Amino acid sequence: MTNYSLKHLEELEAESIFVMREVFAQFDNPAILFSGGKDSIVVTHLARKAFFPAKIPFPLMHVDTGHNFPETIKFRDDLIKELGAQLIVGSVQDSIDDGRVEEETGFNASRNMLQTTTLLDTLEREKIDCALGGARRDEEKARAKERFLSHRDEFGQWDPKHQRPELWHLFNGRHSMGEHFRAFPISNWTEMDVWQYILKENIAIPSLYFAHERKVIRRNDTWIPYSEHINLKPEEEVVTKQIRFRTLGDITITGGDESDADTLEKIVQEVAAARTTERGNRSDDKRSESAMEDRKKEGYF
Amino acid sequence: MSYLDMELLRFTTAGSVDDGKSTLIGRLLYDSKSIFQDQIENIQAVSDKRGSEHLELGLLTDGLKDEREQGITIDVAYRYFATPKRKFIIADTPGHIQYTRNMVTGASTADVALILIDARNGVIEQTCRHSFIASLLRIPHLVVCVNKMDLVDYSEEQYNKVVEQYKEFAAKLNVHDIRFIPISALHGDNVVNNSEPMNWYKGGTLLHNLETIHIGSDENLIDCRFPVQTVIRPFSTEYHDYRGYAGTVAGGVFKPGDEVIVLPSGLTSKIKSIDTLNGPLNEAFPPMSVTMTLEDDIDVGRGDMISRVNNQPEVKQDIEVMLCWLNKKGPKPRAKYYVRHTTNEVRAIIKEVIYKVDINTLHRLEEDKEIGMNDISRVMLRTTKPLFCDPYSKNKITGSIILVDETTNETVAAGMIL
């Protein structure tokens, strides 16, 4: 007799596909927020599954800080070509040039905070009423309270205390003009689930996730990649290390770990044995105790 | 690769404000080694700043700034951990009466509910309320954790007293699997590890129970229900005439060749194929997300239900439900609401409030019919178009609805069809 039960990755996949199809059915103009990181790559892969044999019915939207890893941009462009999808780029440099935001200065300067303005401007310009993101609830304590379908007011803000109750899998995407939603199809996935799924489905990911040699500097207890966007402190030294990245953000804020995990199998083993959270190396989350909550309230994803 | 073969168990936690719910979850995560070093450092720093004597494990689940400041949980927080046996999703829900709506939310997707009782106080009003909600939402398994056993000297007698008290009350509930465990979340007794001071307790630890509760038979595999989410039309040369009906199986097992009926049209056809990106399937069962094609070119769209000719859902416009009101403002007289049911949306009015339930005593209040936030009542809805539904007790997916306010678009109520 057949065993009519799903394994955890199959159940998570089915749930995510359901969410994507609801987004497609309930909104006029959704888009996938694509960062080039593993989570948005998995979301894109799931979108492919959700609408097969049709093409992904959403454009991919990238908020380009200008501080990218070159590998990420190449990966993005190759994937777009393969999917035959439309790419929308929101440029932080344009926001700076237009005087919408001001560049941070100093050694810890990053464009992370500026992204929110560019993101919201781009959503408005493209009239996107639902932005699908790869955020997961296990990543961070404010994200642990997110809904699958998260309502944003006309300023793009998240109000965690007045979220719509989300029961069973009955999603309420009704909204007034000017408001939009964020949708998080992989809310219930953990970092481990994502890696296991990438391995199981053999999904292509940027080479940055695999151990490789790179010029780095030691800063805030992590290896920050050396690039033209980094202001070196006098005591800092550029060294070459074999590292890999557990998450990908801007090149200025993403720290790598020393690692020899150069295959997906080794990465899964490394993640299983990890003793720190994956965002532990992200200086954007370290600015204060509630850094993520504050950014989310302002419209960050 | 054994880690790819795990089962997923979703559970929710309920207890009143000081029952130590967050501490229990923190303890489960901590003792099952699911907490990372930087998270421990982070909560250690906050604990020190507050001047606590020990690591405040509750901080692991309190996410929002207000929650940390007030030491309470406001919103449902989802937590994740895995053991070699299972992967777990925890919906940690607040205990305050004003957050009952969050408890209902957490309970709606749970396989198991943990009910926390303070061993010193025994069964109190909130215990009854939480247990009632768990039974109303048909959570198949309840685990009653009698917590703070350290504060009653790990007394077996006190534990038995609380268990008896609970059993007496639970006779009124509709739950078939209730287990009891004496624990101390603060010290970790019987959470992940066995308890030395309570060696009189012979049952398994909480984690052992969570790892072994049989959940495989909780899905409905008999009554075939497939609510259509969207129609897949590739418009490509390769799939020129392809029309696929995308959805998640809500009940039963579907196979190619099966004779099916589409509601509301009543047209019948046969399943031609069940498609996925990874290739066609021989069968689809809950909760799989698939795309079906039919032999005949009939009109099918979002909100339609694919079912079997000899086993169809009820088709009706007068819907009797147990309704939990979730919004600050109660229903307006003769107001219309959008009803969301599976992938369908219709409009409805609340035709009649039959009675309200006193959720602490389970008494029916036939005189007081004024519905407010957190109230649970039995009501009759009249919809503009028929719903294709089953009783909630038979199928949670085809038996549940939400009401959406027409002006604010807020989700104001959740209902279980009787």
XYZ file of C-alpha atoms in Angstrom:
719
model
C 0.000 0.000 0.000
C 1.177 3.475 -0.808
C 2.221 5.689 2.057
C 0.179 8.832 1.550
C 2.372 11.262 3.390
C 4.852 13.839 2.187
C 8.388 14.351 3.416
C 9.181 17.735 4.892
C 10.775 19.236 1.779
C 7.878 18.059 -0.372
C 5.373 19.557 2.045
C 7.258 22.867 2.190
C 7.495 22.932 -1.591
C 3.758 22.307 -1.972
C 2.972 25.108 0.489
C 5.243 27.570 -1.330
C 3.750 26.723 -4.709
C 0.289 27.275 -3.256
C 1.322 30.730 -1.993
C 2.745 31.731 -5.390
C -0.392 30.685 -7.208
C -2.494 32.669 -4.746
C -0.346 35.726 -5.421
C -0.784 35.236 -9.149
C -4.553 34.891 -8.763
C -5.126 37.710 -6.269
C -2.896 40.470 -7.650
C -2.679 42.355 -10.929
C 1.022 42.995 -11.145
C 3.271 40.956 -8.862
C 7.066 40.734 -9.147
C 9.761 38.537 -7.601
C 12.334 40.474 -5.582
C 15.529 38.953 -6.868
C 18.785 39.603 -5.064
C 20.882 36.855 -6.592
C 21.023 35.178 -3.199
C 20.097 31.525 -2.646
C 16.678 32.308 -1.144
C 15.466 34.365 -4.098
C 16.928 31.726 -6.417
C 14.838 29.077 -4.647
C 11.750 31.314 -4.869
C 12.363 31.682 -8.614
C 12.770 27.916 -8.968
C 9.487 27.378 -7.100
C 7.769 29.891 -9.400
C 8.915 27.795 -12.300
C 7.315 24.757 -10.694
C 4.122 26.591 -9.800
C 3.339 27.630 -13.373
C 4.878 24.837 -15.414
C 4.556 24.310 -18.352
C 3.946 28.067 -18.685
C 6.727 30.574 -18.144
C 7.036 32.406 -14.827
C 4.282 35.026 -15.039
C 6.208 37.585 -12.971
C 9.104 39.891 -13.786
C 12.199 39.648 -11.589
C 13.022 42.874 -9.792
C 16.520 43.618 -8.561
C 17.370 46.476 -6.221
C 20.854 47.281 -7.430
C 22.938 49.013 -4.791
C 25.896 49.363 -7.148
C 27.911 47.516 -4.505
C 27.413 44.096 -5.966
C 29.563 41.073 -6.276
C 30.272 40.875 -10.033
C 29.449 37.147 -9.828
C 25.930 37.956 -8.646
C 25.185 40.223 -11.579
C 26.448 37.699 -14.088
C 24.369 34.976 -12.457
C 21.293 37.215 -12.545
C 21.690 38.029 -16.233
C 22.254 34.389 -17.192
C 19.174 33.268 -15.259
C 16.977 35.952 -16.812
C 18.065 34.792 -20.248
C 17.367 31.152 -19.423
C 13.894 31.892 -18.033
C 12.982 34.353 -20.744
C 11.787 36.602 -17.941
C 11.653 40.366 -17.724
C 14.170 42.122 -15.448
C 13.323 45.314 -13.586
C 16.225 47.137 -11.973
C 15.863 49.731 -9.242
C 19.144 51.567 -8.909
C 20.330 52.975 -5.582
C 22.871 55.052 -7.538
C 19.946 56.710 -9.359
C 18.261 57.421 -6.011
C 21.474 59.072 -4.825
C 21.855 61.038 -8.068
C 18.227 62.181 -7.848
C 18.820 63.387 -4.314
C 16.229 60.931 -2.907
C 18.798 59.558 -0.449
C 22.194 60.542 0.807
C 25.210 58.263 0.735
C 26.593 57.229 4.115
C 30.207 58.031 4.872
C 32.810 56.526 7.183
C 34.332 53.083 7.510
C 31.072 51.259 8.080
C 29.256 53.095 5.295
C 26.876 50.875 3.384
C 24.023 51.332 0.998
C 21.824 48.895 2.862
C 19.625 51.531 4.490
C 19.282 53.397 1.200
C 17.810 50.354 -0.536
C 14.428 50.828 1.099
C 13.787 54.117 -0.704
C 14.869 52.674 -4.041
C 12.738 49.579 -3.479
C 9.604 51.576 -2.679
C 10.195 54.022 -5.547
C 10.628 51.144 -7.982
C 7.502 49.328 -6.757
C 5.558 52.556 -7.259
C 7.077 53.325 -10.665
C 6.335 49.810 -11.946
C 2.909 49.720 -10.240
C 3.774 46.449 -8.539
C 1.044 45.443 -6.098
C 2.748 42.407 -4.627
C 6.466 41.827 -4.216
C 7.463 38.194 -3.666
C 10.516 37.829 -1.481
C 12.688 35.026 -0.194
C 12.611 36.085 3.471
C 12.305 33.241 5.965
C 10.946 33.329 9.484
C 13.919 31.494 10.931
C 16.334 34.196 9.789
C 15.670 36.852 12.326
C 13.355 37.568 15.261
C 11.245 40.264 13.568
C 10.812 38.060 10.506
C 9.529 35.291 12.792
C 6.316 37.320 13.053
C 5.747 37.800 9.335
C 2.697 36.547 7.506
C 2.844 34.759 4.168
C 0.964 37.718 2.715
C 2.095 40.858 4.453
C 0.125 44.042 4.062
C 1.954 47.353 3.585
C 0.346 50.767 3.863
C 0.650 53.426 1.202
C 4.072 54.373 2.555
C 5.195 50.776 2.208
C 5.380 50.344 5.968
C 4.891 47.191 8.015
C 2.778 47.484 11.152
C 3.589 44.347 13.132
C 0.924 44.931 15.771
C -1.903 45.248 13.266
C -1.185 42.426 10.908
C -4.082 40.637 9.318
C -4.739 37.322 10.989
C -3.744 34.499 8.655
C -5.694 31.310 9.248
C -5.368 27.935 7.562
C -4.202 28.771 4.070
C -6.882 31.357 3.377
C -4.921 34.379 2.209
C -6.559 37.775 2.106
C -4.793 39.931 -0.463
C -7.516 42.577 -0.750
C -6.030 46.045 -0.820
C -6.869 49.637 -1.650
C -5.217 51.667 -4.379
C -1.672 52.615 -3.482
C -1.203 49.856 -0.930
C 0.806 46.823 -1.725
C 1.719 43.447 -0.304
C 4.848 41.486 0.274
C 4.549 37.745 -0.135
C 6.971 35.283 1.415
C 6.404 31.840 -0.088
C 9.332 30.231 1.783
C 8.384 31.644 5.198
C 8.435 28.203 6.801
C 11.778 27.079 5.383
C 14.967 27.050 7.417
C 18.468 27.639 6.107
C 18.971 23.881 6.210
C 15.790 23.248 4.199
C 16.959 25.688 1.534
C 20.328 23.968 1.158
C 18.821 20.490 1.182
C 16.354 21.590 -1.470
C 19.076 23.149 -3.648
C 20.932 19.853 -3.382
C 17.861 17.703 -4.029
C 16.698 19.750 -7.020
C 20.228 20.482 -8.228
C 19.552 24.220 -8.524
C 22.322 26.434 -9.909
C 23.643 29.059 -7.457
C 26.385 31.699 -7.707
C 29.951 30.452 -7.246
C 30.297 32.740 -4.198
C 28.526 30.151 -2.049
C 31.280 27.621 -2.700
C 34.691 27.836 -1.079
C 37.036 29.921 -3.216
C 40.143 32.071 -2.821
C 39.495 35.764 -2.338
C 41.187 38.939 -1.127
C 39.624 39.845 2.207
C 40.100 42.014 5.268
C 39.328 41.133 8.892
C 36.597 43.435 10.224
C 33.963 42.955 12.963
C 35.090 39.357 13.463
C 34.425 38.322 9.906
C 36.154 38.267 6.508
C 34.884 41.195 4.435
C 35.717 40.972 0.722
C 38.193 43.561 -0.439
C 36.701 45.704 -3.209
C 36.826 49.225 -4.606
C 33.877 50.112 -2.329
C 35.762 49.438 0.909
C 37.488 52.197 2.883
C 40.525 50.577 4.487
C 41.399 51.525 8.044
C 45.132 52.086 8.593
C 45.577 48.902 10.611
C 43.635 46.716 8.177
C 45.522 44.349 5.942
C 44.359 42.698 2.725
C 44.986 38.967 2.796
C 44.015 36.006 0.601
C 41.883 33.326 2.195
C 39.834 30.352 1.121
C 36.326 31.437 2.056
C 32.687 30.990 1.180
C 29.593 33.099 1.867
C 26.576 31.779 3.743
C 24.407 34.695 2.658
C 24.869 37.242 -0.080
C 24.182 40.921 0.401
C 26.174 43.913 -0.672
C 29.878 43.315 -1.143
C 30.545 45.926 1.568
C 28.593 44.210 4.343
C 28.701 40.487 3.598
C 31.233 38.589 5.622
C 32.582 35.219 4.566
C 33.676 32.191 6.563
C 36.872 30.263 6.078
C 35.739 27.021 4.536
C 36.719 24.213 2.219
C 33.133 23.349 1.287
C 33.363 23.369 -2.491
C 30.412 21.083 -3.274
C 26.716 21.232 -2.320
C 27.105 18.086 -0.228
C 29.904 19.670 1.770
C 27.894 22.866 2.211
C 24.938 20.917 3.621
C 27.294 19.209 6.068
C 28.838 22.530 7.033
C 25.426 24.145 7.607
C 24.354 21.171 9.719
C 27.388 21.647 11.954
C 27.260 25.461 12.072
C 27.190 27.046 15.500
C 26.275 30.599 14.457
C 23.277 31.926 12.550
C 23.722 32.760 8.913
C 22.993 36.452 9.416
C 25.618 36.578 12.172
C 28.024 37.889 9.578
C 25.705 40.583 8.272
C 26.700 43.926 9.722
C 23.335 45.417 8.669
C 21.617 43.336 11.364
C 24.140 44.259 14.008
C 23.484 47.972 14.133
C 21.034 47.584 16.998
C 18.954 45.028 18.867
C 15.915 45.751 16.696
C 17.734 46.701 13.465
C 15.629 44.394 11.290
C 12.310 45.346 12.885
C 13.053 49.044 12.408
C 14.002 48.569 8.779
C 10.952 46.420 8.093
C 8.625 49.027 9.558
C 10.093 51.514 7.100
C 9.448 49.238 4.162
C 12.490 46.965 3.968
C 11.816 43.356 3.025
C 20.266 10.797 2.695
C 18.140 10.305 5.761
C 17.686 14.015 6.474
C 15.613 14.312 3.301
C 13.137 11.823 4.722
C 11.803 13.676 7.716
C 8.198 14.266 8.622
C 6.992 17.767 9.395
C 5.051 18.377 12.603
C 3.359 21.711 13.284
C 2.445 22.502 16.840
C 1.115 25.451 18.737
C 1.579 26.498 22.327
C -0.990 28.024 24.616
C -0.925 29.099 28.188
C -1.721 32.186 30.196
C 0.678 35.066 30.608
C 2.989 33.680 33.270
C 2.817 29.973 32.568
C 6.292 30.035 31.095
C 5.385 29.304 27.494
C 8.254 31.220 25.952
C 10.600 29.635 28.470
C 9.371 26.181 27.464
C 9.980 26.834 23.782
C 13.345 28.345 24.609
C 14.137 25.206 26.613
C 13.059 22.885 23.769
C 15.275 24.773 21.331
C 18.163 25.043 23.777
C 18.229 21.434 24.937
C 17.707 20.071 21.439
C 20.778 22.112 20.441
C 18.869 24.236 17.956
C 20.191 27.547 19.242
C 23.197 29.141 17.669
C 26.093 30.621 19.565
C 25.388 34.212 18.514
C 21.739 33.870 19.595
C 22.848 32.695 23.028
C 25.301 35.584 23.304
C 22.572 37.980 22.280
C 20.049 36.801 24.901
C 22.795 36.529 27.504
C 23.575 40.211 26.950
C 19.906 41.192 27.276
C 19.466 38.977 30.364
C 22.510 40.616 31.981
C 21.241 44.085 31.154
C 17.967 43.228 32.883
C 19.811 41.834 35.872
C 18.416 38.277 35.599
C 20.043 35.471 37.493
C 19.846 33.006 34.628
C 19.695 32.953 30.865
C 16.173 34.124 29.998
C 15.242 31.503 27.411
C 11.946 33.263 26.761
C 13.857 35.989 24.948
C 14.447 33.571 22.110
C 10.855 33.865 21.019
C 10.018 37.446 21.904
C 10.816 39.271 18.719
C 9.272 42.719 18.714
C 10.684 45.615 20.684
C 7.496 46.088 22.739
C 7.465 42.406 23.610
C 10.974 42.507 24.981
C 10.288 45.640 26.935
C 7.051 44.354 28.437
C 8.176 40.740 28.695
C 5.053 39.490 26.883
C 4.304 37.959 23.510
C 2.085 40.063 21.251
C 1.972 38.308 17.941
C 2.260 34.752 16.704
C 5.964 33.934 16.390
C 7.067 30.991 14.319
C 10.033 28.927 15.386
C 11.787 26.042 13.722
C 13.877 23.174 14.886
C 14.688 19.678 13.822
C 15.821 16.490 15.474
C 17.035 13.465 13.547
C 13.416 12.183 13.660
C 11.290 15.173 12.703
C 11.279 18.767 11.638
C 9.110 21.035 13.794
C 7.289 24.285 13.180
C 6.133 26.002 16.359
C 3.451 28.675 16.347
C 4.041 30.429 19.654
C 0.884 32.316 20.501
C 0.133 34.877 23.179
C -1.882 34.034 26.233
C -3.614 37.355 26.892
C -7.348 37.340 26.371
C -7.043 40.247 23.930
C -4.835 38.087 21.742
C -7.204 35.119 21.469
C -7.343 35.820 17.757
C -3.663 34.991 17.518
C -4.194 31.747 19.326
C -6.891 30.814 16.823
C -4.467 31.702 14.035
C -1.710 29.519 15.479
C -4.141 26.674 16.092
C -5.535 26.689 12.553
C -2.546 24.864 11.057
C -1.408 22.817 14.054
C -1.205 19.025 14.324
C -0.575 19.216 18.066
C -1.351 21.793 20.758
C 0.684 22.167 23.923
C -1.442 23.440 26.786
C 0.550 24.852 29.681
C -0.737 24.785 33.231
C 1.024 26.275 36.239
C 1.255 23.365 38.716
C 0.576 25.756 41.604
C -2.664 27.137 40.147
C -4.122 24.124 38.345
C -6.821 24.557 35.712
C -7.815 28.194 35.366
C -10.121 30.100 33.009
C -7.443 30.516 30.378
C -6.686 26.793 30.361
C -10.321 26.155 29.510
C -10.341 28.823 26.846
C -7.202 27.535 25.163
C -8.341 23.927 25.312
C -11.722 24.856 23.910
C -10.123 26.715 20.994
C -7.851 23.744 20.326
C -10.840 21.421 20.270
C -12.929 23.831 18.187
C -10.148 24.013 15.604
C -9.936 20.231 15.712
C -6.300 19.945 16.633
C -6.106 16.159 16.800
C -3.596 15.872 19.665
C -3.310 17.782 22.948
C -0.282 17.617 25.205
C -0.977 19.115 28.612
C 2.276 20.274 30.208
C 1.963 20.761 33.947
C 4.748 23.308 34.338
C 6.668 24.796 37.243
C 6.824 21.439 39.007
C 9.963 22.756 40.718
C 7.767 25.220 42.611
C 5.593 22.432 44.075
C 8.579 20.312 45.134
C 8.058 18.012 42.161
C 5.051 16.593 43.986
C 3.348 13.644 42.291
C 0.257 14.285 44.359
C -0.045 17.877 43.140
C 0.492 16.709 39.559
C -2.238 14.075 39.834
C -4.582 16.664 41.256
C -4.081 18.934 38.262
C -4.469 16.009 35.838
C -7.771 14.973 37.455
C -9.002 18.553 37.360
C -8.176 18.806 33.663
C -9.750 15.443 32.790
C -12.973 16.469 34.438
C -13.129 19.617 32.346
C -11.909 17.916 29.155
C -14.821 15.465 29.153
C -16.747 18.297 27.482
C -14.189 18.663 24.701
C -13.988 16.934 21.381
C -10.383 15.719 21.512
C -9.471 12.059 21.502
C -5.774 12.141 22.195
C -4.802 13.982 25.395
C -1.438 13.365 27.089
C -0.071 14.757 30.345
C 3.546 15.528 31.243
C 4.911 17.065 34.467
C 7.693 19.484 33.534
C 9.868 22.322 34.677
C 10.668 24.477 31.661
C 13.022 26.592 33.732
C 15.175 23.648 34.792
C 14.498 21.419 31.800
C 12.797 18.502 33.592
C 10.980 16.174 31.149
C 11.308 18.647 28.276
C 14.139 17.079 26.314
C 15.819 15.209 29.141
C 14.260 12.950 31.765
C 13.740 14.369 35.230
C 15.717 13.061 38.183
C 13.457 14.604 40.869
C 10.349 13.258 39.089
C 11.463 9.682 38.549
C 7.907 8.723 39.555
C 6.800 9.860 36.094
C 7.099 6.936 33.677
C 5.884 8.541 30.425
C 8.189 10.005 27.773
C 9.589 13.514 27.738
C 7.825 16.248 25.807
C 10.266 15.990 22.906
C 9.870 12.214 22.798
C 6.102 12.675 22.518
C 6.475 15.281 19.783
C 8.795 12.991 17.868
C 6.495 9.994 18.015
C 2.873 11.212 17.894
C 1.348 9.559 14.845
C 0.135 12.282 12.475
C 0.043 10.326 9.222
C -3.672 9.570 9.457
C -4.806 13.151 10.110
C -5.356 14.016 6.421
C -8.630 13.168 4.694
C -7.727 10.620 2.007
C -11.311 9.552 1.270
C -13.236 12.524 -0.088
C -11.677 13.866 -3.297
C -11.568 17.667 -3.327
C -9.470 19.817 -5.650
C -10.167 23.564 -5.465
C -8.878 25.186 -8.651
C -6.488 28.048 -7.934
C -5.671 29.183 -11.426
C -5.636 27.985 -15.017
C -2.261 27.372 -16.646
C -2.173 28.354 -20.325
C 1.393 28.409 -21.664
C 0.558 29.871 -25.135
C 3.762 28.299 -26.450
C 4.292 26.215 -29.574
C 5.165 23.143 -27.550
C 2.087 23.368 -25.316
C -0.222 25.042 -27.791
C -3.587 23.773 -26.575
C -2.555 23.058 -22.989
C -5.106 23.939 -20.313
C -3.990 22.871 -16.861
C -5.898 23.386 -13.622
C -3.505 24.319 -10.855
C -4.312 23.672 -7.232
C -3.478 21.954 -3.995
C -5.273 18.691 -3.239
C -7.619 19.317 -0.314
C -8.796 15.741 0.116
C -8.722 12.254 -1.369
C -6.438 10.663 -3.944
C -6.683 11.663 -7.613
C -5.375 9.486 -10.433
C -5.244 9.850 -14.217
C -8.309 8.132 -15.677
C -10.507 9.045 -12.698
C -13.999 10.200 -13.594
C -14.467 13.680 -12.094
C -17.164 16.324 -11.792
C -16.520 20.057 -11.851
C -18.609 22.292 -9.593
C -20.562 24.500 -10.031
C -21.051 23.558 -13.707
C -21.759 19.895 -12.946
C -19.895 18.854 -16.099
C -18.016 15.592 -15.948
C -14.772 14.464 -17.528
C -11.763 12.246 -16.883
C -8.377 13.230 -15.543
C -5.968 13.114 -18.474
C -2.749 13.868 -16.629
C -1.346 15.203 -13.373
C 1.640 17.364 -14.227
C 4.629 18.808 -12.395
C 7.946 20.275 -13.545
C 9.595 17.021 -12.480
C 7.304 14.953 -14.694
C 3.769 13.505 -14.685
C 2.438 11.758 -11.568
C 0.434 8.562 -11.103
C -1.519 10.050 -8.230
C -1.936 13.205 -6.181
C -3.015 13.440 -2.542
C -3.108 16.148 0.148
C -1.299 18.502 0.500
C 0.353 18.198 -2.939
C 0.363 21.170 -5.316
C -0.126 19.918 -8.866
C -1.625 20.794 -12.246
C -4.362 18.586 -13.714
C -5.531 18.320 -17.282
C -8.895 16.889 -18.274
C -9.897 14.804 -21.302
C -12.666 17.188 -22.323
C -12.456 20.861 -23.068
C -14.868 22.147 -20.438
C -15.068 25.501 -18.729
C -13.123 25.456 -15.466
C -11.776 28.466 -13.554
C -10.554 29.727 -10.214
C -12.961 28.951 -7.402
C -14.322 25.821 -9.092
C -14.060 22.491 -7.308
C -13.033 19.243 -8.970
C -14.528 16.243 -7.176
C -15.836 12.730 -7.746
C -19.312 12.115 -9.142
C -20.323 9.768 -6.329
C -18.672 11.767 -3.550
C -19.342 15.479 -3.856
C -19.108 18.302 -1.352
C -22.281 19.971 -0.150
C -23.457 22.816 -2.359
C -25.237 25.434 -0.284
C -25.911 29.091 0.389
C -27.147 28.872 3.966
C -24.002 28.119 5.876
C -23.984 27.412 9.588
C -20.619 28.152 11.176
C -18.819 28.527 14.462
C -17.428 31.999 14.049
C -14.458 33.549 15.872
C -14.581 37.306 15.664
C -11.076 38.701 15.195
C -11.596 42.430 14.763
C -11.879 45.234 17.289
C -15.160 46.346 15.755
C -18.009 43.859 15.920
C -20.217 43.152 12.905
C -22.304 46.027 11.623
C -26.048 45.336 11.343
C -26.964 43.772 8.000
C -23.381 44.290 6.784
C -22.119 42.315 3.834
C -18.754 40.610 3.940
C -16.571 38.852 1.456
C -16.350 35.185 2.304
C -13.120 33.448 1.365
C -13.551 29.716 1.101
C -10.874 27.523 -0.536
C -10.046 29.498 -3.686
C -13.538 30.873 -3.978
C -14.882 34.267 -2.984
C -18.534 35.162 -2.505
C -20.404 37.797 -0.516
C -22.496 37.076 2.526
C -24.512 38.520 5.362
C -24.741 37.250 8.915
C -28.393 36.233 8.862
C -28.708 35.094 12.431
C -26.671 34.735 15.586
C -27.907 31.469 17.088
C -25.921 31.652 20.317
C -22.669 32.869 21.734
C -20.314 30.575 23.643
C -18.917 31.464 27.027
C -15.458 30.193 26.182
C -14.488 29.725 29.798
C -17.415 27.527 30.820
C -18.543 26.363 27.345
C -22.085 27.471 28.236
C -24.355 28.689 25.450
C -25.422 32.288 25.820
C -28.759 32.395 24.030
C -29.686 35.850 25.314
C -26.482 37.753 24.639
C -25.980 37.875 20.878
C -23.800 40.953 20.625
C -20.604 39.843 18.867
C -17.304 41.497 19.787
C -13.595 40.869 19.431
C -12.527 37.354 20.525
C -16.139 36.118 20.747
C -17.032 32.697 19.444
C -20.587 32.221 18.266
C -22.729 29.945 16.214
C -24.170 31.898 13.296
C -26.073 31.391 10.074
C -24.607 33.004 6.963
C -26.433 33.556 3.696
C -24.130 33.752 0.693
C -24.802 35.321 -2.714
C -23.541 32.220 -4.504
C -23.262 28.625 -3.320
C -20.154 27.293 -1.595
C -18.880 23.775 -2.303
C -18.053 22.775 1.221
C -17.766 20.014 3.806
C -18.198 20.137 7.575
C -14.967 21.325 9.196
C -14.903 18.102 11.195
C -14.579 16.196 7.927
C -12.181 18.450 6.061
C -10.381 21.489 7.476
C -9.660 22.978 4.062
C -13.110 22.746 2.523
C -14.714 23.389 5.923
C -13.088 26.699 6.805
C -13.847 30.291 5.830
C -12.720 33.807 6.643
C -14.795 36.977 6.487
C -13.264 40.094 4.959
C -14.645 43.581 5.600
C -15.802 45.240 2.386
C -14.499 48.694 3.288
C -11.332 48.112 5.297
C -10.335 44.835 3.568
C -9.388 43.465 6.959
C -9.864 39.826 7.889
C -12.526 40.213 10.577
C -13.615 36.670 11.363
C -12.762 33.011 10.898
C -15.374 30.301 10.676
C -15.679 26.557 10.845
C -18.554 25.087 8.867
C -20.873 22.809 10.847
